[in-house]
GROMACS .gro file of C-alpha atoms in nm:
model
  395
    1UNK     CA    1   2.714   1.633  -1.237
    2UNK     CA    2   2.679   1.259  -1.227
    3UNK     CA    3   2.480   1.067  -1.491
    4UNK     CA    4   2.209   1.008  -1.224
    5UNK     CA    5   2.181   1.379  -1.155
    6UNK     CA    6   2.142   1.445  -1.530
    7UNK     CA    7   1.855   1.199  -1.557
    8UNK     CA    8   1.680   1.349  -1.249
    9UNK     CA    9   1.728   1.702  -1.387
   10UNK     CA   10   1.590   1.593  -1.716
   11UNK     CA   11   1.260   1.478  -1.558
   12UNK     CA   12   1.234   1.779  -1.329
   13UNK     CA   13   1.093   1.977  -1.613
   14UNK     CA   14   0.784   1.745  -1.621
   15UNK     CA   15   0.709   1.855  -1.265
   16UNK     CA   16   0.767   2.232  -1.310
   17UNK     CA   17   0.407   2.304  -1.207
   18UNK     CA   18   0.461   2.116  -0.879
   19UNK     CA   19   0.785   2.301  -0.804
   20UNK     CA   20   0.629   2.646  -0.877
   21UNK     CA   21   0.309   2.565  -0.684
   22UNK     CA   22   0.478   2.437  -0.368
   23UNK     CA   23   0.477   2.696  -0.093
   24UNK     CA   24   0.797   2.903  -0.076
   25UNK     CA   25   0.856   2.800   0.286
   26UNK     CA   26   1.075   2.570   0.493
   27UNK     CA   27   0.785   2.330   0.542
   28UNK     CA   28   0.909   1.975   0.466
   29UNK     CA   29   0.734   1.740   0.221
   30UNK     CA   30   0.658   1.394   0.359
   31UNK     CA   31   0.618   1.102   0.114
   32UNK     CA   32   0.549   0.755   0.264
   33UNK     CA   33   0.778   0.804   0.558
   34UNK     CA   34   1.049   1.004   0.378
   35UNK     CA   35   1.108   1.367   0.450
   36UNK     CA   36   1.226   1.615   0.180
   37UNK     CA   37   1.331   1.984   0.174
   38UNK     CA   38   1.185   2.124  -0.147
   39UNK     CA   39   1.471   2.383  -0.169
   40UNK     CA   40   1.756   2.131  -0.158
   41UNK     CA   41   1.599   1.788  -0.245
   42UNK     CA   42   1.381   1.858  -0.544
   43UNK     CA   43   1.525   1.588  -0.767
   44UNK     CA   44   1.501   1.327  -0.487
   45UNK     CA   45   1.144   1.426  -0.409
   46UNK     CA   46   1.036   1.395  -0.771
   47UNK     CA   47   1.215   1.066  -0.824
   48UNK     CA   48   1.034   0.927  -0.521
   49UNK     CA   49   0.693   1.031  -0.649
   50UNK     CA   50   0.759   0.902  -0.993
   51UNK     CA   51   0.869   0.562  -0.867
   52UNK     CA   52   0.534   0.481  -0.707
   53UNK     CA   53   0.320   0.252  -0.921
   54UNK     CA   54   0.040   0.452  -1.080
   55UNK     CA   55  -0.263   0.258  -1.183
   56UNK     CA   56  -0.545   0.431  -1.372
   57UNK     CA   57  -0.852   0.349  -1.568
   58UNK     CA   58  -0.779   0.140  -1.877
   59UNK     CA   59  -0.977   0.058  -2.195
   60UNK     CA   60  -0.974  -0.224  -2.447
   61UNK     CA   61  -0.849  -0.502  -2.216
   62UNK     CA   62  -1.002  -0.845  -2.248
   63UNK     CA   63  -1.360  -0.853  -2.117
   64UNK     CA   64  -1.402  -0.918  -1.746
   65UNK     CA   65  -1.552  -1.259  -1.699
   66UNK     CA   66  -1.540  -1.320  -2.074
   67UNK     CA   67  -1.848  -1.113  -2.160
   68UNK     CA   68  -1.824  -0.826  -1.919
   69UNK     CA   69  -1.679  -0.477  -1.950
   70UNK     CA   70  -1.349  -0.419  -2.144
   71UNK     CA   71  -1.289  -0.084  -1.956
   72UNK     CA   72  -1.314   0.013  -1.600
   73UNK     CA   73  -1.353   0.387  -1.675
   74UNK     CA   74  -1.627   0.528  -1.445
   75UNK     CA   75  -1.639   0.259  -1.194
   76UNK     CA   76  -1.286   0.121  -1.116
   77UNK     CA   77  -1.119   0.406  -0.931
   78UNK     CA   78  -1.129   0.251  -0.580
   79UNK     CA   79  -1.001  -0.074  -0.724
   80UNK     CA   80  -0.718   0.103  -0.889
   81UNK     CA   81  -0.625   0.280  -0.563
   82UNK     CA   82  -0.638  -0.063  -0.393
   83UNK     CA   83  -0.395  -0.177  -0.656
   84UNK     CA   84  -0.158   0.116  -0.585
   85UNK     CA   85  -0.146   0.048  -0.211
   86UNK     CA   86  -0.087  -0.322  -0.269
   87UNK     CA   87   0.183  -0.254  -0.518
   88UNK     CA   88   0.359  -0.012  -0.273
   89UNK     CA   89   0.355  -0.293  -0.013
   90UNK     CA   90   0.512  -0.544  -0.262
   91UNK     CA   91   0.776  -0.290  -0.364
   92UNK     CA   92   0.878  -0.246   0.002
   93UNK     CA   93   0.864  -0.631   0.033
   94UNK     CA   94   1.101  -0.707  -0.251
   95UNK     CA   95   1.286  -0.391  -0.349
   96UNK     CA   96   1.280  -0.184  -0.035
   97UNK     CA   97   1.161   0.159   0.037
   98UNK     CA   98   1.479   0.326  -0.113
   99UNK     CA   99   1.432   0.167  -0.458
  100UNK     CA  100   1.375   0.421  -0.742
  101UNK     CA  101   1.246   0.367  -1.086
  102UNK     CA  102   1.454   0.516  -1.373
  103UNK     CA  103   1.314   0.479  -1.728
  104UNK     CA  104   1.662   0.476  -1.865
  105UNK     CA  105   1.794   0.191  -1.662
  106UNK     CA  106   1.724  -0.181  -1.643
  107UNK     CA  107   1.500  -0.279  -1.357
  108UNK     CA  108   1.542  -0.582  -1.140
  109UNK     CA  109   1.348  -0.895  -1.209
  110UNK     CA  110   1.144  -0.845  -0.889
  111UNK     CA  111   1.017  -0.521  -1.025
  112UNK     CA  112   0.887  -0.685  -1.352
  113UNK     CA  113   0.731  -0.961  -1.145
  114UNK     CA  114   0.544  -0.715  -0.926
  115UNK     CA  115   0.424  -0.528  -1.233
  116UNK     CA  116   0.301  -0.852  -1.383
  117UNK     CA  117   0.074  -0.905  -1.084
  118UNK     CA  118  -0.127  -0.597  -1.179
  119UNK     CA  119  -0.152  -0.629  -1.563
  120UNK     CA  120  -0.502  -0.613  -1.698
  121UNK     CA  121  -0.564  -0.972  -1.777
  122UNK     CA  122  -0.752  -1.238  -1.599
  123UNK     CA  123  -0.455  -1.450  -1.488
  124UNK     CA  124  -0.270  -1.172  -1.320
  125UNK     CA  125  -0.302  -1.206  -0.937
  126UNK     CA  126  -0.417  -0.845  -0.866
  127UNK     CA  127  -0.562  -0.749  -1.199
  128UNK     CA  128  -0.881  -0.538  -1.238
  129UNK     CA  129  -1.038  -0.877  -1.355
  130UNK     CA  130  -0.948  -1.065  -1.032
  131UNK     CA  131  -1.043  -0.777  -0.804
  132UNK     CA  132  -1.376  -0.730  -0.971
  133UNK     CA  133  -1.470  -1.094  -0.967
  134UNK     CA  134  -1.355  -1.155  -0.615
  135UNK     CA  135  -1.554  -0.847  -0.508
  136UNK     CA  136  -1.872  -1.019  -0.652
  137UNK     CA  137  -1.804  -1.352  -0.466
  138UNK     CA  138  -1.675  -1.220  -0.141
  139UNK     CA  139  -1.828  -0.875  -0.088
  140UNK     CA  140  -1.668  -0.590  -0.264
  141UNK     CA  141  -1.500  -0.423   0.029
  142UNK     CA  142  -1.341  -0.758   0.144
  143UNK     CA  143  -1.287  -0.944  -0.165
  144UNK     CA  144  -0.994  -0.745  -0.311
  145UNK     CA  145  -0.785  -0.793  -0.004
  146UNK     CA  146  -0.853  -1.179   0.005
  147UNK     CA  147  -0.667  -1.200  -0.327
  148UNK     CA  148  -0.345  -1.196  -0.122
  149UNK     CA  149  -0.438  -1.549  -0.005
  150UNK     CA  150  -0.391  -1.677  -0.356
  151UNK     CA  151  -0.045  -1.522  -0.395
  152UNK     CA  152   0.214  -1.785  -0.311
  153UNK     CA  153   0.506  -1.568  -0.427
  154UNK     CA  154   0.456  -1.262  -0.201
  155UNK     CA  155   0.319  -1.449   0.102
  156UNK     CA  156   0.162  -1.124   0.219
  157UNK     CA  157  -0.058  -1.117   0.524
  158UNK     CA  158  -0.337  -0.858   0.489
  159UNK     CA  159  -0.506  -0.754   0.812
  160UNK     CA  160  -0.808  -0.526   0.782
  161UNK     CA  161  -0.906  -0.377   1.128
  162UNK     CA  162  -1.260  -0.368   1.262
  163UNK     CA  163  -1.441  -0.109   1.471
  164UNK     CA  164  -1.146   0.133   1.466
  165UNK     CA  165  -0.939  -0.123   1.666
  166UNK     CA  166  -0.614  -0.284   1.586
  167UNK     CA  167  -0.548  -0.608   1.780
  168UNK     CA  168  -0.180  -0.693   1.824
  169UNK     CA  169  -0.252  -1.044   1.928
  170UNK     CA  170  -0.454  -1.119   1.617
  171UNK     CA  171  -0.204  -0.964   1.376
  172UNK     CA  172   0.077  -1.176   1.523
  173UNK     CA  173  -0.136  -1.485   1.496
  174UNK     CA  174  -0.218  -1.410   1.133
  175UNK     CA  175   0.147  -1.340   1.037
  176UNK     CA  176   0.294  -1.655   1.169
  177UNK     CA  177   0.404  -1.868   0.877
  178UNK     CA  178   0.246  -2.220   0.886
  179UNK     CA  179   0.461  -2.525   0.858
  180UNK     CA  180   0.782  -2.384   0.975
  181UNK     CA  181   0.838  -2.558   1.307
  182UNK     CA  182   1.211  -2.636   1.273
  183UNK     CA  183   1.470  -2.389   1.376
  184UNK     CA  184   1.763  -2.298   1.148
  185UNK     CA  185   2.088  -2.476   1.243
  186UNK     CA  186   2.346  -2.266   1.422
  187UNK     CA  187   2.728  -2.278   1.375
  188UNK     CA  188   2.962  -2.478   1.602
  189UNK     CA  189   3.001  -2.347   1.960
  190UNK     CA  190   3.296  -2.415   2.197
  191UNK     CA  191   3.200  -2.453   2.556
  192UNK     CA  192   3.289  -2.147   2.762
  193UNK     CA  193   3.358  -1.924   2.455
  194UNK     CA  194   3.251  -1.562   2.479
  195UNK     CA  195   3.100  -1.369   2.189
  196UNK     CA  196   3.207  -1.023   2.082
  197UNK     CA  197   2.888  -0.889   2.251
  198UNK     CA  198   3.007  -1.024   2.579
  199UNK     CA  199   2.747  -1.305   2.587
  200UNK     CA  200   2.854  -1.671   2.628
  201UNK     CA  201   2.866  -1.850   2.297
  202UNK     CA  202   2.554  -2.055   2.395
  203UNK     CA  203   2.364  -1.736   2.479
  204UNK     CA  204   2.471  -1.562   2.157
  205UNK     CA  205   2.384  -1.880   1.964
  206UNK     CA  206   2.038  -1.898   2.121
  207UNK     CA  207   1.970  -1.528   2.041
  208UNK     CA  208   2.083  -1.577   1.682
  209UNK     CA  209   1.849  -1.869   1.646
  210UNK     CA  210   1.566  -1.667   1.795
  211UNK     CA  211   1.627  -1.374   1.555
  212UNK     CA  212   1.661  -1.612   1.262
  213UNK     CA  213   1.341  -1.799   1.345
  214UNK     CA  214   1.159  -1.466   1.385
  215UNK     CA  215   1.253  -1.357   1.034
  216UNK     CA  216   1.157  -1.695   0.898
  217UNK     CA  217   0.824  -1.720   1.069
  218UNK     CA  218   0.679  -1.380   1.012
  219UNK     CA  219   0.477  -1.310   0.700
  220UNK     CA  220   0.521  -0.952   0.572
  221UNK     CA  221   0.215  -0.750   0.677
  222UNK     CA  222  -0.005  -0.501   0.492
  223UNK     CA  223  -0.214  -0.343   0.770
  224UNK     CA  224  -0.527  -0.165   0.644
  225UNK     CA  225  -0.716   0.057   0.899
  226UNK     CA  226  -1.061   0.177   0.766
  227UNK     CA  227  -1.168   0.501   0.963
  228UNK     CA  228  -1.429   0.771   0.969
  229UNK     CA  229  -1.278   1.095   1.094
  230UNK     CA  230  -1.594   1.303   1.103
  231UNK     CA  231  -1.955   1.311   0.978
  232UNK     CA  232  -1.968   1.523   0.659
  233UNK     CA  233  -1.607   1.648   0.659
  234UNK     CA  234  -1.292   1.560   0.837
  235UNK     CA  235  -1.290   1.678   1.201
  236UNK     CA  236  -0.994   1.916   1.249
  237UNK     CA  237  -0.887   1.749   1.569
  238UNK     CA  238  -0.772   1.448   1.363
  239UNK     CA  239  -0.562   1.637   1.111
  240UNK     CA  240  -0.229   1.637   1.301
  241UNK     CA  241  -0.253   1.267   1.388
  242UNK     CA  242  -0.353   1.189   1.020
  243UNK     CA  243  -0.040   1.372   0.903
  244UNK     CA  244   0.175   1.173   1.153
  245UNK     CA  245   0.078   0.854   0.975
  246UNK     CA  246   0.258   0.969   0.664
  247UNK     CA  247   0.579   1.034   0.869
  248UNK     CA  248   0.598   0.667   0.985
  249UNK     CA  249   0.857   0.457   0.804
  250UNK     CA  250   0.593   0.185   0.763
  251UNK     CA  251   0.350   0.417   0.581
  252UNK     CA  252   0.202   0.258   0.276
  253UNK     CA  253  -0.034   0.551   0.188
  254UNK     CA  254  -0.394   0.622   0.239
  255UNK     CA  255  -0.707   0.539   0.038
  256UNK     CA  256  -0.963   0.807   0.037
  257UNK     CA  257  -1.078   1.104  -0.166
  258UNK     CA  258  -1.389   1.322  -0.211
  259UNK     CA  259  -1.744   1.222  -0.260
  260UNK     CA  260  -1.767   0.990  -0.571
  261UNK     CA  261  -1.385   1.010  -0.631
  262UNK     CA  262  -1.116   0.771  -0.493
  263UNK     CA  263  -0.754   0.874  -0.475
  264UNK     CA  264  -0.429   0.733  -0.344
  265UNK     CA  265  -0.269   0.966  -0.094
  266UNK     CA  266   0.116   0.933  -0.056
  267UNK     CA  267   0.215   1.232   0.153
  268UNK     CA  268   0.157   1.600   0.247
  269UNK     CA  269   0.308   1.945   0.267
  270UNK     CA  270   0.179   2.178   0.528
  271UNK     CA  271  -0.213   2.160   0.505
  272UNK     CA  272  -0.223   1.986   0.165
  273UNK     CA  273  -0.219   1.622   0.070
  274UNK     CA  274  -0.028   1.479  -0.226
  275UNK     CA  275  -0.202   1.196  -0.416
  276UNK     CA  276  -0.201   0.990  -0.727
  277UNK     CA  277  -0.523   1.012  -0.931
  278UNK     CA  278  -0.656   0.710  -1.111
  279UNK     CA  279  -0.906   0.909  -1.316
  280UNK     CA  280  -0.717   0.899  -1.640
  281UNK     CA  281  -0.826   0.648  -1.904
  282UNK     CA  282  -0.524   0.488  -2.080
  283UNK     CA  283  -0.507   0.232  -2.346
  284UNK     CA  284  -0.453  -0.125  -2.209
  285UNK     CA  285  -0.092  -0.236  -2.245
  286UNK     CA  286  -0.021  -0.521  -2.478
  287UNK     CA  287   0.082  -0.826  -2.277
  288UNK     CA  288   0.043  -1.094  -2.538
  289UNK     CA  289   0.321  -1.005  -2.790
  290UNK     CA  290   0.591  -1.179  -2.588
  291UNK     CA  291   0.807  -0.865  -2.564
  292UNK     CA  292   0.879  -0.688  -2.235
  293UNK     CA  293   0.586  -0.483  -2.103
  294UNK     CA  294   0.613  -0.111  -2.159
  295UNK     CA  295   0.605   0.026  -1.817
  296UNK     CA  296   0.613   0.399  -1.888
  297UNK     CA  297   0.244   0.444  -1.838
  298UNK     CA  298   0.249   0.280  -1.494
  299UNK     CA  299   0.448   0.571  -1.339
  300UNK     CA  300   0.308   0.925  -1.305
  301UNK     CA  301   0.558   1.138  -1.496
  302UNK     CA  302   0.365   1.456  -1.456
  303UNK     CA  303   0.249   1.685  -1.181
  304UNK     CA  304   0.109   1.489  -0.884
  305UNK     CA  305  -0.218   1.637  -0.755
  306UNK     CA  306  -0.261   1.824  -0.427
  307UNK     CA  307  -0.566   1.906  -0.223
  308UNK     CA  308  -0.647   2.073   0.113
  309UNK     CA  309  -0.663   1.820   0.403
  310UNK     CA  310  -0.996   1.989   0.494
  311UNK     CA  311  -1.150   1.890   0.163
  312UNK     CA  312  -1.092   1.521   0.232
  313UNK     CA  313  -1.389   1.294   0.276
  314UNK     CA  314  -1.393   1.167   0.636
  315UNK     CA  315  -1.392   0.798   0.533
  316UNK     CA  316  -1.040   0.679   0.473
  317UNK     CA  317  -0.828   0.369   0.499
  318UNK     CA  318  -0.480   0.399   0.638
  319UNK     CA  319  -0.214   0.153   0.494
  320UNK     CA  320   0.100   0.036   0.667
  321UNK     CA  321   0.364  -0.234   0.568
  322UNK     CA  322   0.571  -0.425   0.819
  323UNK     CA  323   0.822  -0.652   0.676
  324UNK     CA  324   0.924  -0.815   0.998
  325UNK     CA  325   0.794  -0.859   1.350
  326UNK     CA  326   1.041  -0.615   1.475
  327UNK     CA  327   0.909  -0.368   1.219
  328UNK     CA  328   0.557  -0.424   1.339
  329UNK     CA  329   0.669  -0.379   1.711
  330UNK     CA  330   0.835  -0.053   1.610
  331UNK     CA  331   0.515   0.066   1.444
  332UNK     CA  332   0.317  -0.018   1.759
  333UNK     CA  333   0.566   0.192   1.956
  334UNK     CA  334   0.518   0.484   1.719
  335UNK     CA  335   0.146   0.466   1.741
  336UNK     CA  336   0.161   0.463   2.115
  337UNK     CA  337   0.388   0.762   2.129
  338UNK     CA  338   0.279   0.978   1.841
  339UNK     CA  339  -0.096   0.904   1.809
  340UNK     CA  340  -0.234   0.769   2.135
  341UNK     CA  341  -0.046   0.959   2.404
  342UNK     CA  342  -0.023   1.300   2.232
  343UNK     CA  343  -0.379   1.337   2.095
  344UNK     CA  344  -0.699   1.424   2.280
  345UNK     CA  345  -0.920   1.233   2.031
  346UNK     CA  346  -0.785   0.903   1.907
  347UNK     CA  347  -0.811   0.799   1.539
  348UNK     CA  348  -0.817   0.436   1.638
  349UNK     CA  349  -0.735   0.204   1.926
  350UNK     CA  350  -0.428  -0.035   1.957
  351UNK     CA  351  -0.491  -0.315   2.201
  352UNK     CA  352  -0.279  -0.607   2.297
  353UNK     CA  353  -0.541  -0.880   2.342
  354UNK     CA  354  -0.846  -0.978   2.137
  355UNK     CA  355  -1.156  -0.824   2.295
  356UNK     CA  356  -1.338  -1.085   2.499
  357UNK     CA  357  -1.680  -0.975   2.354
  358UNK     CA  358  -1.576  -1.018   1.997
  359UNK     CA  359  -1.607  -1.349   1.810
  360UNK     CA  360  -1.296  -1.559   1.810
  361UNK     CA  361  -1.032  -1.449   1.571
  362UNK     CA  362  -0.970  -1.701   1.290
  363UNK     CA  363  -0.689  -1.607   1.043
  364UNK     CA  364  -0.829  -1.592   0.688
  365UNK     CA  365  -0.778  -1.895   0.466
  366UNK     CA  366  -0.794  -1.925   0.087
  367UNK     CA  367  -1.170  -1.900   0.002
  368UNK     CA  368  -1.337  -2.130  -0.233
  369UNK     CA  369  -1.432  -1.965  -0.562
  370UNK     CA  370  -1.703  -2.156  -0.726
  371UNK     CA  371  -1.762  -1.957  -1.040
  372UNK     CA  372  -1.489  -1.810  -1.269
  373UNK     CA  373  -1.653  -1.848  -1.616
  374UNK     CA  374  -1.775  -1.586  -1.876
  375UNK     CA  375  -2.114  -1.590  -1.713
  376UNK     CA  376  -1.969  -1.452  -1.383
  377UNK     CA  377  -2.015  -1.081  -1.477
  378UNK     CA  378  -2.270  -0.965  -1.726
  379UNK     CA  379  -2.234  -0.598  -1.688
  380UNK     CA  380  -2.050  -0.336  -1.479
  381UNK     CA  381  -2.334  -0.287  -1.227
  382UNK     CA  382  -2.311  -0.640  -1.127
  383UNK     CA  383  -1.979  -0.548  -0.960
  384UNK     CA  384  -2.168  -0.365  -0.690
  385UNK     CA  385  -2.420  -0.455  -0.428
  386UNK     CA  386  -2.686  -0.218  -0.581
  387UNK     CA  387  -2.748   0.005  -0.883
  388UNK     CA  388  -2.722   0.299  -0.647
  389UNK     CA  389  -2.367   0.205  -0.545
  390UNK     CA  390  -2.266   0.178  -0.908
  391UNK     CA  391  -2.417   0.526  -0.988
  392UNK     CA  392  -2.237   0.678  -0.695
  393UNK     CA  393  -1.901   0.557  -0.833
  394UNK     CA  394  -1.990   0.622  -1.195
  395UNK     CA  395  -1.770   0.944  -1.216
   0.00000   0.00000   0.00000
């Protein structure tokens, strides 16, 4: 047994309930585009689940806005789920989908920088403080995604679809990096030389320039697709298509839950969804001492929850991450083949061109935030559009 196998076996015990409860069948488990056989890949499955960032309610952090709440218990579950799907996109962006967290090993600097984006303090880019205050200024459902515009390190493009329609033209327009007009220089080329691929040197050079410029020009994309798959409960005709989304390599999870409860769904087995639950109140982590942040509480090292797909509230938001333009094109092909052509009732539409009856598409720009002082938030209910909305989420 290798040292890595020993570590994985050690942590299997913490997931014993999951292993016992999973159906004794050959049904595969899908986690964010990865497929596992429970009988032969238990350790790999548990390592994958444990490696996802887990953001929960926290208490005793610095007051939001200076004089606002110092805990998000009871109202921050959707924001915490938003943090989790954003964090998954950043992990794929910097570490790759195959990266795994090991509490006994040193993590790369990119990992620590990603975590720092979500710490519970006002100057972290995706902190509960920033999400709450941006929600007040920009409209709660839109504001948290606009925080990506302030993030110069990750250069993430976030596209939130409208009216169940994903517009390819608009996404490609938004993902183009501004200010990168020049092409990378190519190596020397001898006239008449033939490349290994059989192309002339000039053709191979031109193709290499094109591929290099594509990778330089494209901003990594987090695609969010809000949907309503039924009236009071999920319509069964959508279930298979919904499960197909978790099989896609670009899957970044799903935001959803039950009435009054928000969860971050990361996969499924048979007719059950696997999710991370933010409804645990943990102590805020000390980030001021100067020492390295203790990251143990940011990974779910216990049984992940499961629920029947039919118990899911019909309002969800699908998440996908496309690191390159080729990756996005591949996702479009998968949607066409697996969701649009095979299903009688479509979950959403994928169109090439911007609909002519829609207002012109203008890529989002960094908004002007006028107020950031202590007076910005006086109490938790100011985070929502109405007292009714606060009461609905006060679980």
